[in-house]
PDB file of N, CA, C and O in Angstrom:
ATOM      1  N   UNK A  29      12.608   0.125  -7.364  1.00 83.00           N
ATOM      2  CA  UNK A  29      12.063   0.471  -6.067  1.00 83.00           C
ATOM      3  C   UNK A  29      13.213   0.715  -5.100  1.00 83.00           C
ATOM      4  O   UNK A  29      14.131  -0.082  -4.992  1.00 83.00           O
ATOM      5  N   UNK A  30      13.159   1.808  -4.385  1.00 91.00           N
ATOM      6  CA  UNK A  30      14.251   2.135  -3.479  1.00 91.00           C
ATOM      7  C   UNK A  30      14.176   1.304  -2.202  1.00 91.00           C
ATOM      8  O   UNK A  30      13.128   0.837  -1.798  1.00 91.00           O
ATOM      9  N   UNK A  31      15.333   1.135  -1.595  1.00 94.00           N
ATOM     10  CA  UNK A  31      15.485   0.385  -0.355  1.00 94.00           C
ATOM     11  C   UNK A  31      16.204   1.279   0.642  1.00 94.00           C
ATOM     12  O   UNK A  31      16.764   2.306   0.303  1.00 94.00           O
ATOM     13  N   UNK A  32      16.206   0.864   1.888  1.00 95.00           N
ATOM     14  CA  UNK A  32      16.862   1.591   2.960  1.00 95.00           C
ATOM     15  C   UNK A  32      18.072   0.781   3.431  1.00 95.00           C
ATOM     16  O   UNK A  32      17.949  -0.416   3.684  1.00 95.00           O
ATOM     17  N   UNK A  33      19.217   1.445   3.530  1.00 93.00           N
ATOM     18  CA  UNK A  33      20.461   0.796   3.910  1.00 93.00           C
ATOM     19  C   UNK A  33      21.028   1.450   5.154  1.00 93.00           C
ATOM     20  O   UNK A  33      20.990   2.673   5.290  1.00 93.00           O
ATOM     21  N   UNK A  34      21.595   0.632   6.040  1.00 93.00           N
ATOM     22  CA  UNK A  34      22.306   1.146   7.199  1.00 93.00           C
ATOM     23  C   UNK A  34      23.762   1.302   6.777  1.00 93.00           C
ATOM     24  O   UNK A  34      24.398   0.348   6.339  1.00 93.00           O
ATOM     25  N   UNK A  35      24.265   2.526   6.868  1.00 93.00           N
ATOM     26  CA  UNK A  35      25.655   2.821   6.524  1.00 93.00           C
ATOM     27  C   UNK A  35      26.323   3.446   7.733  1.00 93.00           C
ATOM     28  O   UNK A  35      25.653   3.860   8.689  1.00 93.00           O
ATOM     29  N   UNK A  36      27.643   3.501   7.720  1.00 91.00           N
ATOM     30  CA  UNK A  36      28.354   4.125   8.822  1.00 91.00           C
ATOM     31  C   UNK A  36      29.632   4.763   8.341  1.00 91.00           C
ATOM     32  O   UNK A  36      30.206   4.367   7.326  1.00 91.00           O
ATOM     33  N   UNK A  37      30.034   5.791   9.073  1.00 91.00           N
ATOM     34  CA  UNK A  37      31.291   6.484   8.816  1.00 91.00           C
ATOM     35  C   UNK A  37      31.902   6.800  10.173  1.00 91.00           C
ATOM     36  O   UNK A  37      31.278   7.476  10.991  1.00 91.00           O
ATOM     37  N   UNK A  38      33.088   6.270  10.400  1.00 89.00           N
ATOM     38  CA  UNK A  38      33.802   6.487  11.664  1.00 89.00           C
ATOM     39  C   UNK A  38      32.947   6.094  12.868  1.00 89.00           C
ATOM     40  O   UNK A  38      32.925   6.788  13.878  1.00 89.00           O
ATOM     41  N   UNK A  39      32.202   5.005  12.746  1.00 85.00           N
ATOM     42  CA  UNK A  39      31.397   4.513  13.855  1.00 85.00           C
ATOM     43  C   UNK A  39      30.065   5.202  14.059  1.00 85.00           C
ATOM     44  O   UNK A  39      29.324   4.865  14.971  1.00 85.00           O
ATOM     45  N   UNK A  40      29.737   6.178  13.215  1.00 89.00           N
ATOM     46  CA  UNK A  40      28.465   6.883  13.330  1.00 89.00           C
ATOM     47  C   UNK A  40      27.519   6.348  12.246  1.00 89.00           C
ATOM     48  O   UNK A  40      27.777   6.512  11.061  1.00 89.00           O
ATOM     49  N   UNK A  41      26.416   5.705  12.656  1.00 90.00           N
ATOM     50  CA  UNK A  41      25.516   5.108  11.674  1.00 90.00           C
ATOM     51  C   UNK A  41      24.514   6.102  11.100  1.00 90.00           C
ATOM     52  O   UNK A  41      24.231   7.143  11.688  1.00 90.00           O
ATOM     53  N   UNK A  42      23.989   5.732   9.938  1.00 90.00           N
ATOM     54  CA  UNK A  42      22.953   6.524   9.279  1.00 90.00           C
ATOM     55  C   UNK A  42      22.116   5.579   8.428  1.00 90.00           C
ATOM     56  O   UNK A  42      22.510   4.447   8.162  1.00 90.00           O
ATOM     57  N   UNK A  43      20.959   6.057   8.006  1.00 92.00           N
ATOM     58  CA  UNK A  43      20.094   5.297   7.098  1.00 92.00           C
ATOM     59  C   UNK A  43      19.999   6.071   5.799  1.00 92.00           C
ATOM     60  O   UNK A  43      19.688   7.261   5.800  1.00 92.00           O
ATOM     61  N   UNK A  44      20.287   5.397   4.698  1.00 93.00           N
ATOM     62  CA  UNK A  44      20.171   5.991   3.369  1.00 93.00           C
ATOM     63  C   UNK A  44      19.061   5.306   2.611  1.00 93.00           C
ATOM     64  O   UNK A  44      18.911   4.083   2.678  1.00 93.00           O
ATOM     65  N   UNK A  45      18.308   6.073   1.853  1.00 94.00           N
ATOM     66  CA  UNK A  45      17.298   5.516   0.957  1.00 94.00           C
ATOM     67  C   UNK A  45      17.801   5.708  -0.471  1.00 94.00           C
ATOM     68  O   UNK A  45      18.086   6.831  -0.898  1.00 94.00           O
ATOM     69  N   UNK A  46      17.920   4.617  -1.202  1.00 93.00           N
ATOM     70  CA  UNK A  46      18.406   4.693  -2.572  1.00 93.00           C
ATOM     71  C   UNK A  46      18.016   3.438  -3.345  1.00 93.00           C
ATOM     72  O   UNK A  46      17.643   2.431  -2.762  1.00 93.00           O
ATOM     73  N   UNK A  47      18.122   3.545  -4.643  1.00 93.00           N
ATOM     74  CA  UNK A  47      17.934   2.384  -5.509  1.00 93.00           C
ATOM     75  C   UNK A  47      19.154   1.482  -5.332  1.00 93.00           C
ATOM     76  O   UNK A  47      20.270   1.979  -5.195  1.00 93.00           O
ATOM     77  N   UNK A  48      18.985   0.164  -5.342  1.00 90.00           N
ATOM     78  CA  UNK A  48      20.131  -0.735  -5.145  1.00 90.00           C
ATOM     79  C   UNK A  48      21.272  -0.486  -6.127  1.00 90.00           C
ATOM     80  O   UNK A  48      22.439  -0.543  -5.747  1.00 90.00           O
ATOM     81  N   UNK A  49      20.946  -0.184  -7.388  1.00 93.00           N
ATOM     82  CA  UNK A  49      22.009   0.024  -8.371  1.00 93.00           C
ATOM     83  C   UNK A  49      22.739   1.359  -8.179  1.00 93.00           C
ATOM     84  O   UNK A  49      23.836   1.551  -8.701  1.00 93.00           O
ATOM     85  N   UNK A  50      22.164   2.289  -7.427  1.00 93.00           N
ATOM     86  CA  UNK A  50      22.797   3.584  -7.173  1.00 93.00           C
ATOM     87  C   UNK A  50      23.688   3.587  -5.933  1.00 93.00           C
ATOM     88  O   UNK A  50      24.450   4.530  -5.710  1.00 93.00           O
ATOM     89  N   UNK A  51      23.610   2.544  -5.106  1.00 91.00           N
ATOM     90  CA  UNK A  51      24.375   2.498  -3.863  1.00 91.00           C
ATOM     91  C   UNK A  51      25.886   2.593  -4.089  1.00 91.00           C
ATOM     92  O   UNK A  51      26.549   3.388  -3.411  1.00 91.00           O
ATOM     93  N   UNK A  52      26.476   1.856  -5.029  1.00 91.00           N
ATOM     94  CA  UNK A  52      27.933   2.003  -5.240  1.00 91.00           C
ATOM     95  C   UNK A  52      28.336   3.439  -5.617  1.00 91.00           C
ATOM     96  O   UNK A  52      29.378   3.930  -5.175  1.00 91.00           O
ATOM     97  N   UNK A  53      27.528   4.115  -6.403  1.00 92.00           N
ATOM     98  CA  UNK A  53      27.824   5.491  -6.791  1.00 92.00           C
ATOM     99  C   UNK A  53      27.806   6.408  -5.572  1.00 92.00           C
ATOM    100  O   UNK A  53      28.681   7.266  -5.415  1.00 92.00           O
ATOM    101  N   UNK A  54      26.814   6.244  -4.706  1.00 92.00           N
ATOM    102  CA  UNK A  54      26.745   7.063  -3.491  1.00 92.00           C
ATOM    103  C   UNK A  54      27.943   6.828  -2.587  1.00 92.00           C
ATOM    104  O   UNK A  54      28.490   7.762  -2.000  1.00 92.00           O
ATOM    105  N   UNK A  55      28.366   5.567  -2.468  1.00 91.00           N
ATOM    106  CA  UNK A  55      29.499   5.251  -1.608  1.00 91.00           C
ATOM    107  C   UNK A  55      30.784   5.877  -2.136  1.00 91.00           C
ATOM    108  O   UNK A  55      31.636   6.306  -1.360  1.00 91.00           O
ATOM    109  N   UNK A  56      30.927   5.941  -3.450  1.00 91.00           N
ATOM    110  CA  UNK A  56      32.113   6.584  -4.032  1.00 91.00           C
ATOM    111  C   UNK A  56      32.072   8.092  -3.816  1.00 91.00           C
ATOM    112  O   UNK A  56      33.082   8.714  -3.509  1.00 91.00           O
ATOM    113  N   UNK A  57      30.890   8.681  -3.985  1.00 93.00           N
ATOM    114  CA  UNK A  57      30.740  10.130  -3.874  1.00 93.00           C
ATOM    115  C   UNK A  57      30.896  10.605  -2.430  1.00 93.00           C
ATOM    116  O   UNK A  57      31.460  11.662  -2.162  1.00 93.00           O
ATOM    117  N   UNK A  58      30.385   9.853  -1.494  1.00 91.00           N
ATOM    118  CA  UNK A  58      30.461  10.230  -0.077  1.00 91.00           C
ATOM    119  C   UNK A  58      31.536   9.366   0.583  1.00 91.00           C
ATOM    120  O   UNK A  58      31.234   8.347   1.184  1.00 91.00           O
ATOM    121  N   UNK A  59      32.768   9.776   0.454  1.00 88.00           N
ATOM    122  CA  UNK A  59      33.909   8.969   0.892  1.00 88.00           C
ATOM    123  C   UNK A  59      33.870   8.699   2.392  1.00 88.00           C
ATOM    124  O   UNK A  59      33.409   9.515   3.181  1.00 88.00           O
ATOM    125  N   UNK A  60      34.364   7.524   2.747  1.00 91.00           N
ATOM    126  CA  UNK A  60      34.448   7.141   4.150  1.00 91.00           C
ATOM    127  C   UNK A  60      33.277   6.328   4.654  1.00 91.00           C
ATOM    128  O   UNK A  60      33.340   5.752   5.735  1.00 91.00           O
ATOM    129  N   UNK A  61      32.189   6.254   3.899  1.00 92.00           N
ATOM    130  CA  UNK A  61      31.024   5.481   4.322  1.00 92.00           C
ATOM    131  C   UNK A  61      31.160   4.029   3.879  1.00 92.00           C
ATOM    132  O   UNK A  61      31.740   3.738   2.830  1.00 92.00           O
ATOM    133  N   UNK A  62      30.621   3.139   4.680  1.00 92.00           N
ATOM    134  CA  UNK A  62      30.547   1.729   4.313  1.00 92.00           C
ATOM    135  C   UNK A  62      29.153   1.216   4.650  1.00 92.00           C
ATOM    136  O   UNK A  62      28.495   1.712   5.556  1.00 92.00           O
ATOM    137  N   UNK A  63      28.727   0.212   3.898  1.00 91.00           N
ATOM    138  CA  UNK A  63      27.399  -0.368   4.096  1.00 91.00           C
ATOM    139  C   UNK A  63      27.510  -1.511   5.092  1.00 91.00           C
ATOM    140  O   UNK A  63      28.432  -2.314   5.031  1.00 91.00           O
ATOM    141  N   UNK A  64      26.554  -1.585   5.987  1.00 86.00           N
ATOM    142  CA  UNK A  64      26.502  -2.682   6.926  1.00 86.00           C
ATOM    143  C   UNK A  64      26.119  -3.952   6.176  1.00 86.00           C
ATOM    144  O   UNK A  64      25.306  -3.919   5.265  1.00 86.00           O
ATOM    145  N   UNK A  65      26.677  -5.073   6.581  1.00 84.00           N
ATOM    146  CA  UNK A  65      26.419  -6.351   5.910  1.00 84.00           C
ATOM    147  C   UNK A  65      25.041  -6.926   6.204  1.00 84.00           C
ATOM    148  O   UNK A  65      24.691  -7.971   5.671  1.00 84.00           O
ATOM    149  N   UNK A  66      24.255  -6.255   7.033  1.00 80.00           N
ATOM    150  CA  UNK A  66      22.941  -6.779   7.421  1.00 80.00           C
ATOM    151  C   UNK A  66      21.954  -6.778   6.261  1.00 80.00           C
ATOM    152  O   UNK A  66      20.934  -7.444   6.328  1.00 80.00           O
ATOM    153  N   UNK A  67      22.226  -6.033   5.209  1.00 81.00           N
ATOM    154  CA  UNK A  67      21.340  -6.012   4.055  1.00 81.00           C
ATOM    155  C   UNK A  67      20.415  -4.820   4.033  1.00 81.00           C
ATOM    156  O   UNK A  67      20.476  -3.945   4.890  1.00 81.00           O
ATOM    157  N   UNK A  68      19.564  -4.813   3.034  1.00 88.00           N
ATOM    158  CA  UNK A  68      18.641  -3.698   2.825  1.00 88.00           C
ATOM    159  C   UNK A  68      17.295  -3.989   3.477  1.00 88.00           C
ATOM    160  O   UNK A  68      16.924  -5.133   3.676  1.00 88.00           O
ATOM    161  N   UNK A  69      16.593  -2.917   3.781  1.00 91.00           N
ATOM    162  CA  UNK A  69      15.254  -3.023   4.341  1.00 91.00           C
ATOM    163  C   UNK A  69      14.271  -2.356   3.385  1.00 91.00           C
ATOM    164  O   UNK A  69      14.604  -1.376   2.727  1.00 91.00           O
ATOM    165  N   UNK A  70      13.069  -2.867   3.345  1.00 92.00           N
ATOM    166  CA  UNK A  70      12.050  -2.293   2.483  1.00 92.00           C
ATOM    167  C   UNK A  70      11.376  -1.068   3.074  1.00 92.00           C
ATOM    168  O   UNK A  70      10.737  -0.308   2.355  1.00 92.00           O
ATOM    169  N   UNK A  71      11.536  -0.879   4.395  1.00 93.00           N
ATOM    170  CA  UNK A  71      10.902   0.264   5.051  1.00 93.00           C
ATOM    171  C   UNK A  71      11.914   1.018   5.900  1.00 93.00           C
ATOM    172  O   UNK A  71      12.904   0.452   6.375  1.00 93.00           O
ATOM    173  N   UNK A  72      11.663   2.300   6.088  1.00 92.00           N
ATOM    174  CA  UNK A  72      12.543   3.113   6.936  1.00 92.00           C
ATOM    175  C   UNK A  72      12.490   2.622   8.380  1.00 92.00           C
ATOM    176  O   UNK A  72      13.505   2.548   9.060  1.00 92.00           O
ATOM    177  N   UNK A  73      11.306   2.261   8.849  1.00 91.00           N
ATOM    178  CA  UNK A  73      11.171   1.758  10.218  1.00 91.00           C
ATOM    179  C   UNK A  73      12.013   0.503  10.410  1.00 91.00           C
ATOM    180  O   UNK A  73      12.694   0.346  11.421  1.00 91.00           O
ATOM    181  N   UNK A  74      11.993  -0.383   9.441  1.00 92.00           N
ATOM    182  CA  UNK A  74      12.797  -1.598   9.525  1.00 92.00           C
ATOM    183  C   UNK A  74      14.281  -1.287   9.573  1.00 92.00           C
ATOM    184  O   UNK A  74      15.040  -1.896  10.330  1.00 92.00           O
ATOM    185  N   UNK A  75      14.723  -0.317   8.774  1.00 91.00           N
ATOM    186  CA  UNK A  75      16.129   0.069   8.763  1.00 91.00           C
ATOM    187  C   UNK A  75      16.519   0.719  10.083  1.00 91.00           C
ATOM    188  O   UNK A  75      17.607   0.467  10.609  1.00 91.00           O
ATOM    189  N   UNK A  76      15.650   1.551  10.644  1.00 89.00           N
ATOM    190  CA  UNK A  76      15.949   2.185  11.929  1.00 89.00           C
ATOM    191  C   UNK A  76      15.986   1.155  13.055  1.00 89.00           C
ATOM    192  O   UNK A  76      16.816   1.246  13.963  1.00 89.00           O
ATOM    193  N   UNK A  77      15.102   0.176  13.005  1.00 90.00           N
ATOM    194  CA  UNK A  77      15.127  -0.900  14.007  1.00 90.00           C
ATOM    195  C   UNK A  77      16.445  -1.667  13.926  1.00 90.00           C
ATOM    196  O   UNK A  77      17.062  -1.983  14.946  1.00 90.00           O
ATOM    197  N   UNK A  78      16.892  -1.951  12.706  1.00 91.00           N
ATOM    198  CA  UNK A  78      18.162  -2.641  12.503  1.00 91.00           C
ATOM    199  C   UNK A  78      19.323  -1.788  13.008  1.00 91.00           C
ATOM    200  O   UNK A  78      20.227  -2.286  13.674  1.00 91.00           O
ATOM    201  N   UNK A  79      19.285  -0.495  12.711  1.00 90.00           N
ATOM    202  CA  UNK A  79      20.325   0.418  13.178  1.00 90.00           C
ATOM    203  C   UNK A  79      20.407   0.396  14.700  1.00 90.00           C
ATOM    204  O   UNK A  79      21.487   0.341  15.275  1.00 90.00           O
ATOM    205  N   UNK A  80      19.264   0.418  15.361  1.00 88.00           N
ATOM    206  CA  UNK A  80      19.243   0.416  16.833  1.00 88.00           C
ATOM    207  C   UNK A  80      19.772  -0.892  17.405  1.00 88.00           C
ATOM    208  O   UNK A  80      20.359  -0.908  18.482  1.00 88.00           O
ATOM    209  N   UNK A  81      19.561  -2.001  16.693  1.00 90.00           N
ATOM    210  CA  UNK A  81      20.092  -3.287  17.154  1.00 90.00           C
ATOM    211  C   UNK A  81      21.609  -3.345  16.986  1.00 90.00           C
ATOM    212  O   UNK A  81      22.313  -3.838  17.858  1.00 90.00           O
ATOM    213  N   UNK A  82      22.090  -2.837  15.863  1.00 89.00           N
ATOM    214  CA  UNK A  82      23.518  -2.911  15.565  1.00 89.00           C
ATOM    215  C   UNK A  82      24.337  -1.858  16.300  1.00 89.00           C
ATOM    216  O   UNK A  82      25.508  -2.078  16.602  1.00 89.00           O
ATOM    217  N   UNK A  83      23.738  -0.703  16.563  1.00 88.00           N
ATOM    218  CA  UNK A  83      24.431   0.418  17.203  1.00 88.00           C
ATOM    219  C   UNK A  83      23.604   0.920  18.385  1.00 88.00           C
ATOM    220  O   UNK A  83      22.955   1.961  18.290  1.00 88.00           O
ATOM    221  N   UNK A  84      23.607   0.190  19.488  1.00 87.00           N
ATOM    222  CA  UNK A  84      22.830   0.638  20.644  1.00 87.00           C
ATOM    223  C   UNK A  84      23.279   2.026  21.100  1.00 87.00           C
ATOM    224  O   UNK A  84      24.452   2.336  21.121  1.00 87.00           O
ATOM    225  N   UNK A  85      22.319   2.856  21.421  1.00 80.00           N
ATOM    226  CA  UNK A  85      22.623   4.202  21.893  1.00 80.00           C
ATOM    227  C   UNK A  85      22.525   5.267  20.813  1.00 80.00           C
ATOM    228  O   UNK A  85      22.466   6.445  21.122  1.00 80.00           O
ATOM    229  N   UNK A  86      22.523   4.861  19.549  1.00 77.00           N
ATOM    230  CA  UNK A  86      22.366   5.827  18.458  1.00 77.00           C
ATOM    231  C   UNK A  86      20.901   5.862  18.050  1.00 77.00           C
ATOM    232  O   UNK A  86      20.240   4.834  17.999  1.00 77.00           O
ATOM    233  N   UNK A  87      20.403   7.043  17.750  1.00 68.00           N
ATOM    234  CA  UNK A  87      19.020   7.234  17.304  1.00 68.00           C
ATOM    235  C   UNK A  87      18.018   6.566  18.256  1.00 68.00           C
ATOM    236  O   UNK A  87      17.258   5.695  17.859  1.00 68.00           O
ATOM    237  N   UNK A  88      18.001   6.978  19.522  1.00 66.00           N
ATOM    238  CA  UNK A  88      17.039   6.375  20.460  1.00 66.00           C
ATOM    239  C   UNK A  88      15.597   6.683  20.038  1.00 66.00           C
ATOM    240  O   UNK A  88      15.345   7.665  19.347  1.00 66.00           O
ATOM    241  N   UNK A  89      14.708   5.839  20.455  1.00 68.00           N
ATOM    242  CA  UNK A  89      13.288   6.029  20.149  1.00 68.00           C
ATOM    243  C   UNK A  89      12.791   7.211  20.960  1.00 68.00           C
ATOM    244  O   UNK A  89      13.021   7.297  22.169  1.00 68.00           O
ATOM    245  N   UNK A  90      12.126   8.127  20.282  1.00 68.00           N
ATOM    246  CA  UNK A  90      11.592   9.311  20.960  1.00 68.00           C
ATOM    247  C   UNK A  90      10.326   8.933  21.726  1.00 68.00           C
ATOM    248  O   UNK A  90       9.506   8.158  21.236  1.00 68.00           O
ATOM    249  N   UNK A  91      10.174   9.511  22.898  1.00 65.00           N
ATOM    250  CA  UNK A  91       8.977   9.281  23.690  1.00 65.00           C
ATOM    251  C   UNK A  91       7.799   9.999  23.026  1.00 65.00           C
ATOM    252  O   UNK A  91       7.924  11.127  22.568  1.00 65.00           O
ATOM    253  N   UNK A  92       6.665   9.324  22.999  1.00 68.00           N
ATOM    254  CA  UNK A  92       5.482   9.922  22.399  1.00 68.00           C
ATOM    255  C   UNK A  92       4.850  10.913  23.360  1.00 68.00           C
ATOM    256  O   UNK A  92       4.758  10.663  24.559  1.00 68.00           O
ATOM    257  N   UNK A  93       4.442  12.050  22.828  1.00 66.00           N
ATOM    258  CA  UNK A  93       3.770  13.057  23.653  1.00 66.00           C
ATOM    259  C   UNK A  93       2.363  12.594  23.972  1.00 66.00           C
ATOM    260  O   UNK A  93       1.669  12.056  23.130  1.00 66.00           O
ATOM    261  N   UNK A  94       1.951  12.816  25.197  1.00 62.00           N
ATOM    262  CA  UNK A  94       0.613  12.373  25.590  1.00 62.00           C
ATOM    263  C   UNK A  94      -0.335  13.529  25.643  1.00 62.00           C
ATOM    264  O   UNK A  94      -0.060  14.623  25.839  1.00 62.00           O
TER     265      UNK A  94
END
């Protein structure tokens, strides 16, 4: 089952979805990225919430259209 990880490169965060055993391979292939020590999330929303806590100002919540 895939998980969502908060990663960063040069201070710019991102969320990756991958199988836990594939994460080391992705990190080798995409040089310069590191995984945040906060751990994996089971949902994308959870990973984005974590990203917003760790990196305020990145990926702000979009206002809902009324």
